Coordinates of C-alpha atoms in Angstrom, one line a residue:
M263 CA 20.1 50.0 7.7
Y264 CA 19.6 47.7 4.8
T265 CA 17.1 47.3 2.0
R266 CA 15.0 44.3 1.7
G267 CA 17.4 43.1 -1.1
Q268 CA 20.7 43.9 0.8
F269 CA 19.3 42.1 3.9
A270 CA 18.3 39.1 2.0
V271 CA 21.7 38.6 0.5
I272 CA 23.6 39.1 3.9
G273 CA 21.0 36.8 5.6
K274 CA 21.2 34.4 2.8
V275 CA 17.4 34.1 2.5
G276 CA 14.8 34.8 -0.3
R277 CA 13.1 38.1 -0.5
K278 CA 9.9 36.1 -0.6
A279 CA 10.8 34.7 2.8
L280 CA 11.2 38.3 4.1
R281 CA 8.0 39.1 2.9
I282 CA 6.4 36.0 4.5
Y283 CA 8.0 36.7 7.7
D284 CA 7.0 40.2 7.6
E285 CA 3.2 39.4 7.0
E286 CA 3.3 36.8 9.8
G287 CA 4.7 39.1 12.3
L288 CA 7.9 37.1 12.6
L289 CA 10.4 39.8 11.4
V290 CA 8.9 43.2 10.7
P291 CA 11.1 45.7 9.0
A292 CA 12.7 48.2 11.3
S293 CA 11.3 51.1 9.3
V294 CA 9.4 51.8 5.9
D295 CA 10.1 55.0 3.8
G296 CA 6.9 56.9 3.5
Q297 CA 7.9 58.3 0.2
N298 CA 9.3 55.3 -1.9
G299 CA 7.6 52.4 0.3
Y300 CA 11.2 50.9 0.7
H301 CA 11.5 48.4 3.7
Y302 CA 14.6 48.7 5.8
Y303 CA 16.1 46.3 8.4
S304 CA 18.6 47.0 10.9
E305 CA 21.9 44.9 11.6
E306 CA 20.6 43.6 15.0
Q307 CA 17.7 42.1 13.1
L308 CA 20.3 39.6 11.4
A309 CA 20.3 37.6 14.7
L310 CA 16.5 37.2 14.9
L311 CA 16.6 36.1 11.3
E312 CA 19.3 33.3 12.0
K313 CA 17.1 32.3 15.0
I314 CA 14.0 32.0 12.5
K315 CA 15.8 30.1 10.0
S316 CA 17.2 27.6 12.6
L317 CA 13.9 26.8 14.0
R318 CA 12.7 26.4 10.4
K319 CA 15.4 24.0 9.7
I320 CA 14.5 21.6 12.7
G321 CA 10.8 21.8 11.4
L322 CA 9.0 24.2 13.5
S323 CA 6.0 26.0 11.5
L324 CA 5.8 29.9 11.2
Y325 CA 2.9 29.7 13.8
E326 CA 5.1 27.8 16.2
I327 CA 8.0 30.1 15.7
K328 CA 5.8 33.1 16.3
Q329 CA 4.7 31.6 19.7
V330 CA 8.1 31.2 20.7
L331 CA 9.1 34.6 19.7
D332 CA 6.1 36.0 21.5
G333 CA 6.9 34.1 24.7
K334 CA 3.6 32.2 24.3
A335 CA 5.4 28.9 23.9
N336 CA 8.4 27.2 25.7
E337 CA 11.3 27.0 23.1
E338 CA 13.0 24.1 24.7
K339 CA 9.8 22.1 25.0
L340 CA 8.9 22.6 21.4
I341 CA 12.4 21.7 20.1
K342 CA 12.3 18.5 22.1
S343 CA 9.0 17.4 21.0
K344 CA 10.3 18.2 17.4
I345 CA 13.3 15.9 18.2
R346 CA 10.6 13.1 19.3
E347 CA 8.7 13.5 16.0
M348 CA 11.8 13.5 13.9
D349 CA 13.1 10.3 15.6
L350 CA 9.8 8.7 15.1
H351 CA 9.8 9.6 11.5
L352 CA 13.1 8.2 10.8
K353 CA 12.3 5.1 12.6
E354 CA 9.2 4.6 10.3
V355 CA 11.5 5.4 7.3
K356 CA 13.9 2.7 8.3
E357 CA 11.2 0.3 8.9
F358 CA 9.7 1.1 5.4
A359 CA 13.0 0.7 3.8
F360 CA 13.5 -2.7 5.4
S361 CA 10.1 -3.8 4.9
D362 CA 10.3 -3.0 1.0
K363 CA 13.8 -4.7 0.9
K364 CA 12.2 -7.8 2.6
N365 CA 9.4 -8.0 0.3
K366 CA 11.5 -7.7 -2.8
D367 CA 13.7 -10.5 -1.5
E368 CA 10.6 -12.5 -0.6
G369 CA 9.7 -12.3 -4.4
K370 CA 13.1 -13.7 -5.6
D371 CA 12.4 -17.2 -4.8
L372 CA 8.8 -17.3 -6.1
Q373 CA 8.5 -19.0 -9.5
V374 CA 5.8 -18.8 -11.8
D375 CA 4.5 -22.1 -13.6
I376 CA 1.8 -23.1 -16.1
R377 CA -0.7 -25.7 -14.8
P378 CA -4.3 -26.6 -14.8
F379 CA -6.6 -26.0 -12.0
K380 CA -7.7 -29.6 -11.7
K381 CA -11.3 -30.5 -12.0
C382 CA -13.2 -30.8 -8.7
R383 CA -16.7 -30.9 -7.2
C384 CA -17.2 -28.3 -4.4
L385 CA -19.7 -27.2 -1.6
Y386 CA -19.8 -23.3 -2.0
L387 CA -20.9 -20.2 -0.7
A388 CA -21.3 -16.9 -2.5
E389 CA -22.6 -14.8 0.3
N390 CA -20.0 -12.2 0.6
V391 CA -17.2 -10.1 -0.9
E392 CA -15.8 -9.3 2.5
L393 CA -12.4 -10.9 2.9
E394 CA -12.5 -10.5 6.5
N395 CA -15.5 -12.9 6.7
L396 CA -13.9 -15.7 4.8
G397 CA -13.1 -17.6 7.8
M398 CA -16.9 -17.5 8.6
S399 CA -17.9 -18.7 5.2
M400 CA -15.2 -21.7 5.4
G401 CA -16.5 -22.7 8.7
K402 CA -20.1 -23.0 7.3
L403 CA -18.9 -25.2 4.6
Y404 CA -17.1 -27.5 7.0
E405 CA -20.1 -27.7 9.1
K406 CA -22.5 -28.5 6.2
A407 CA -20.2 -31.3 5.1
A408 CA -20.0 -32.8 8.5
R409 CA -23.9 -32.4 8.9
Q410 CA -24.3 -34.0 5.8
G411 CA -21.8 -36.7 6.0
I412 CA -20.1 -35.4 3.0
E413 CA -16.4 -36.4 2.8
V414 CA -14.0 -33.5 2.2
A415 CA -11.6 -34.1 -0.9
G416 CA -8.9 -31.3 -0.5
S417 CA -7.8 -28.0 0.7
H418 CA -10.5 -25.2 0.6
F419 CA -10.2 -22.2 -1.7
V420 CA -11.8 -19.0 -2.9
I421 CA -12.6 -18.0 -6.4
Y422 CA -12.5 -14.3 -7.3
Q423 CA -14.5 -13.5 -10.4
G424 CA -15.1 -10.2 -12.3
L425 CA -11.6 -8.9 -11.6
L426 CA -11.5 -6.9 -14.8
Q427 CA -14.8 -5.3 -14.4
E428 CA -15.3 -1.8 -13.5
D429 CA -17.9 -2.4 -10.8
G430 CA -15.8 -4.9 -8.6
F431 CA -15.7 -8.8 -8.1
S432 CA -17.6 -11.4 -6.6
M433 CA -16.3 -14.2 -4.4
K434 CA -17.2 -17.8 -3.8
S435 CA -15.9 -19.7 -0.9
C436 CA -15.4 -23.5 -1.9
L437 CA -14.6 -26.9 -0.3
P438 CA -13.9 -29.9 -2.5
V439 CA -15.9 -32.9 -1.6
K440 CA -16.0 -36.6 -3.0
K441 CA -19.6 -37.4 -2.9
C442 CA -22.8 -35.4 -2.3
N443 CA -26.4 -36.0 -1.8
A444 CA -28.8 -35.1 -4.5
E445 CA -30.6 -32.6 -2.5
D446 CA -27.3 -30.8 -2.0
A447 CA -27.0 -30.3 -5.8
E448 CA -27.7 -26.6 -5.7
D449 CA -24.8 -25.8 -3.3
I450 CA -22.5 -27.8 -5.6
I451 CA -20.3 -26.5 -8.4
E452 CA -17.9 -28.1 -10.6
V453 CA -14.5 -26.2 -11.1
F454 CA -11.9 -26.8 -13.8
E455 CA -9.4 -24.5 -15.7
E456 CA -7.3 -25.8 -18.5
S457 CA -4.5 -23.3 -18.2
C458 CA -3.3 -21.1 -15.4
I459 CA -0.2 -19.1 -14.4
H460 CA 0.4 -20.4 -10.9
I461 CA 2.5 -19.5 -7.8
K462 CA 3.0 -21.6 -4.7
F463 CA 3.2 -18.8 -2.0
T464 CA 4.9 -20.0 1.2
K465 CA 5.4 -16.7 3.0
G466 CA 2.1 -16.9 5.0
F467 CA -1.7 -16.0 4.3
S468 CA -1.3 -12.3 5.3
K469 CA 1.3 -11.7 2.7
V470 CA -0.2 -13.4 -0.2
A471 CA -1.1 -10.3 -2.1
K472 CA 2.8 -10.5 -3.4
A473 CA 1.8 -13.6 -5.3
H474 CA -1.0 -11.8 -7.0
V475 CA 1.4 -8.8 -8.0
L476 CA 3.9 -11.3 -9.2
L477 CA 1.4 -13.2 -11.6
K478 CA 0.0 -9.9 -12.9
E479 CA 3.4 -8.7 -13.6
Y480 CA 4.3 -12.0 -15.0
A481 CA 1.2 -12.1 -17.5
E482 CA 1.8 -8.4 -18.6
S483 CA 5.6 -9.3 -19.4
K484 CA 4.5 -12.1 -21.6
K485 CA 1.5 -10.7 -22.9
I486 CA -0.8 -13.4 -21.7
A487 CA -4.4 -12.3 -21.7
L488 CA -6.1 -13.4 -18.3
A489 CA -9.7 -14.4 -17.8
G490 CA -10.4 -12.0 -14.9
K491 CA -10.5 -14.7 -12.3
A492 CA -8.3 -15.8 -9.6
Y493 CA -7.9 -18.8 -7.3
E494 CA -6.6 -19.1 -3.8
V495 CA -6.1 -22.5 -2.3
Y496 CA -5.2 -22.7 1.4
N497 CA -3.0 -25.4 2.3
K498 CA -2.6 -27.0 5.8
D499 CA 1.0 -26.3 5.7
M500 CA 0.1 -22.6 5.7
S501 CA 1.0 -22.2 2.0
V502 CA -1.2 -20.8 -0.7
D503 CA -1.4 -21.8 -4.4
V504 CA -2.5 -18.8 -6.5
Y505 CA -3.9 -19.6 -10.0
Y506 CA -4.7 -16.8 -12.6
P507 CA -6.7 -18.6 -15.4
V508 CA -5.7 -17.7 -18.9
K509 CA -8.3 -16.4 -21.3
I510 CA -9.6 -19.1 -23.6
G511 CA -7.4 -19.4 -26.8
A512 CA -4.5 -16.8 -25.3
W513 CA -2.3 -19.5 -24.2
K514 CA -2.6 -21.3 -27.5
E515 CA -1.4 -17.9 -29.1
F516 CA 1.3 -17.5 -26.4
K517 CA 2.8 -21.1 -27.2
N518 CA 2.5 -20.6 -31.0
D519 CA 4.6 -17.4 -30.8
G520 CA 7.3 -19.6 -29.3
R521 CA 7.6 -17.8 -26.0

């Protein structure tokens, strides 16, 4: 017979683990000394300990192991299920690693430049901040332009405002136009930004978040104060021009520092 300490050393397991196995009914000591309370294990129980350790290594929970030991669960089926689970997890890890590398590689050929957001007059809608409804908003703008005989003058875009505010942002869907009737004045805004940090993103609309991350990182690395706005211009070739306006006066300070 072995004391708990001796059994732990021989079985290469912690004494705490033995206590837990005892409490869960997985590996109950062969006997307990009534006088000193010492727990004793038999040599035959070493094989049971090894089985428990092996099942734990492949990811079975204590409950699942107890079910196996009590004959309430099929060990072979549980192990096959665990293998499938581990294979799926490995696949997900590989996909994540590949996706992460791909995302980093995609960012390597993106160049930040400084340019204005050129002045333009636009039909606009400010009816939602739900990005999934963006297509509907743009459709309404094109319909309005066609209905009113207003000539479209460029690619549609979105303005995000209030990005530095605690309570979220607002969004305007915009469609540049050449001419408009006087009665449409309330639906027209003039847009212009003197200085913006800019990226032309060519990896598709669904991945444009990468451009926002790179622009933010660039601004932080150069200590450029941003105005809390962003523009996404959706081009016919599926590219997206992303602009982050620089806070008034901040660009002048940036240039004066010689950076």
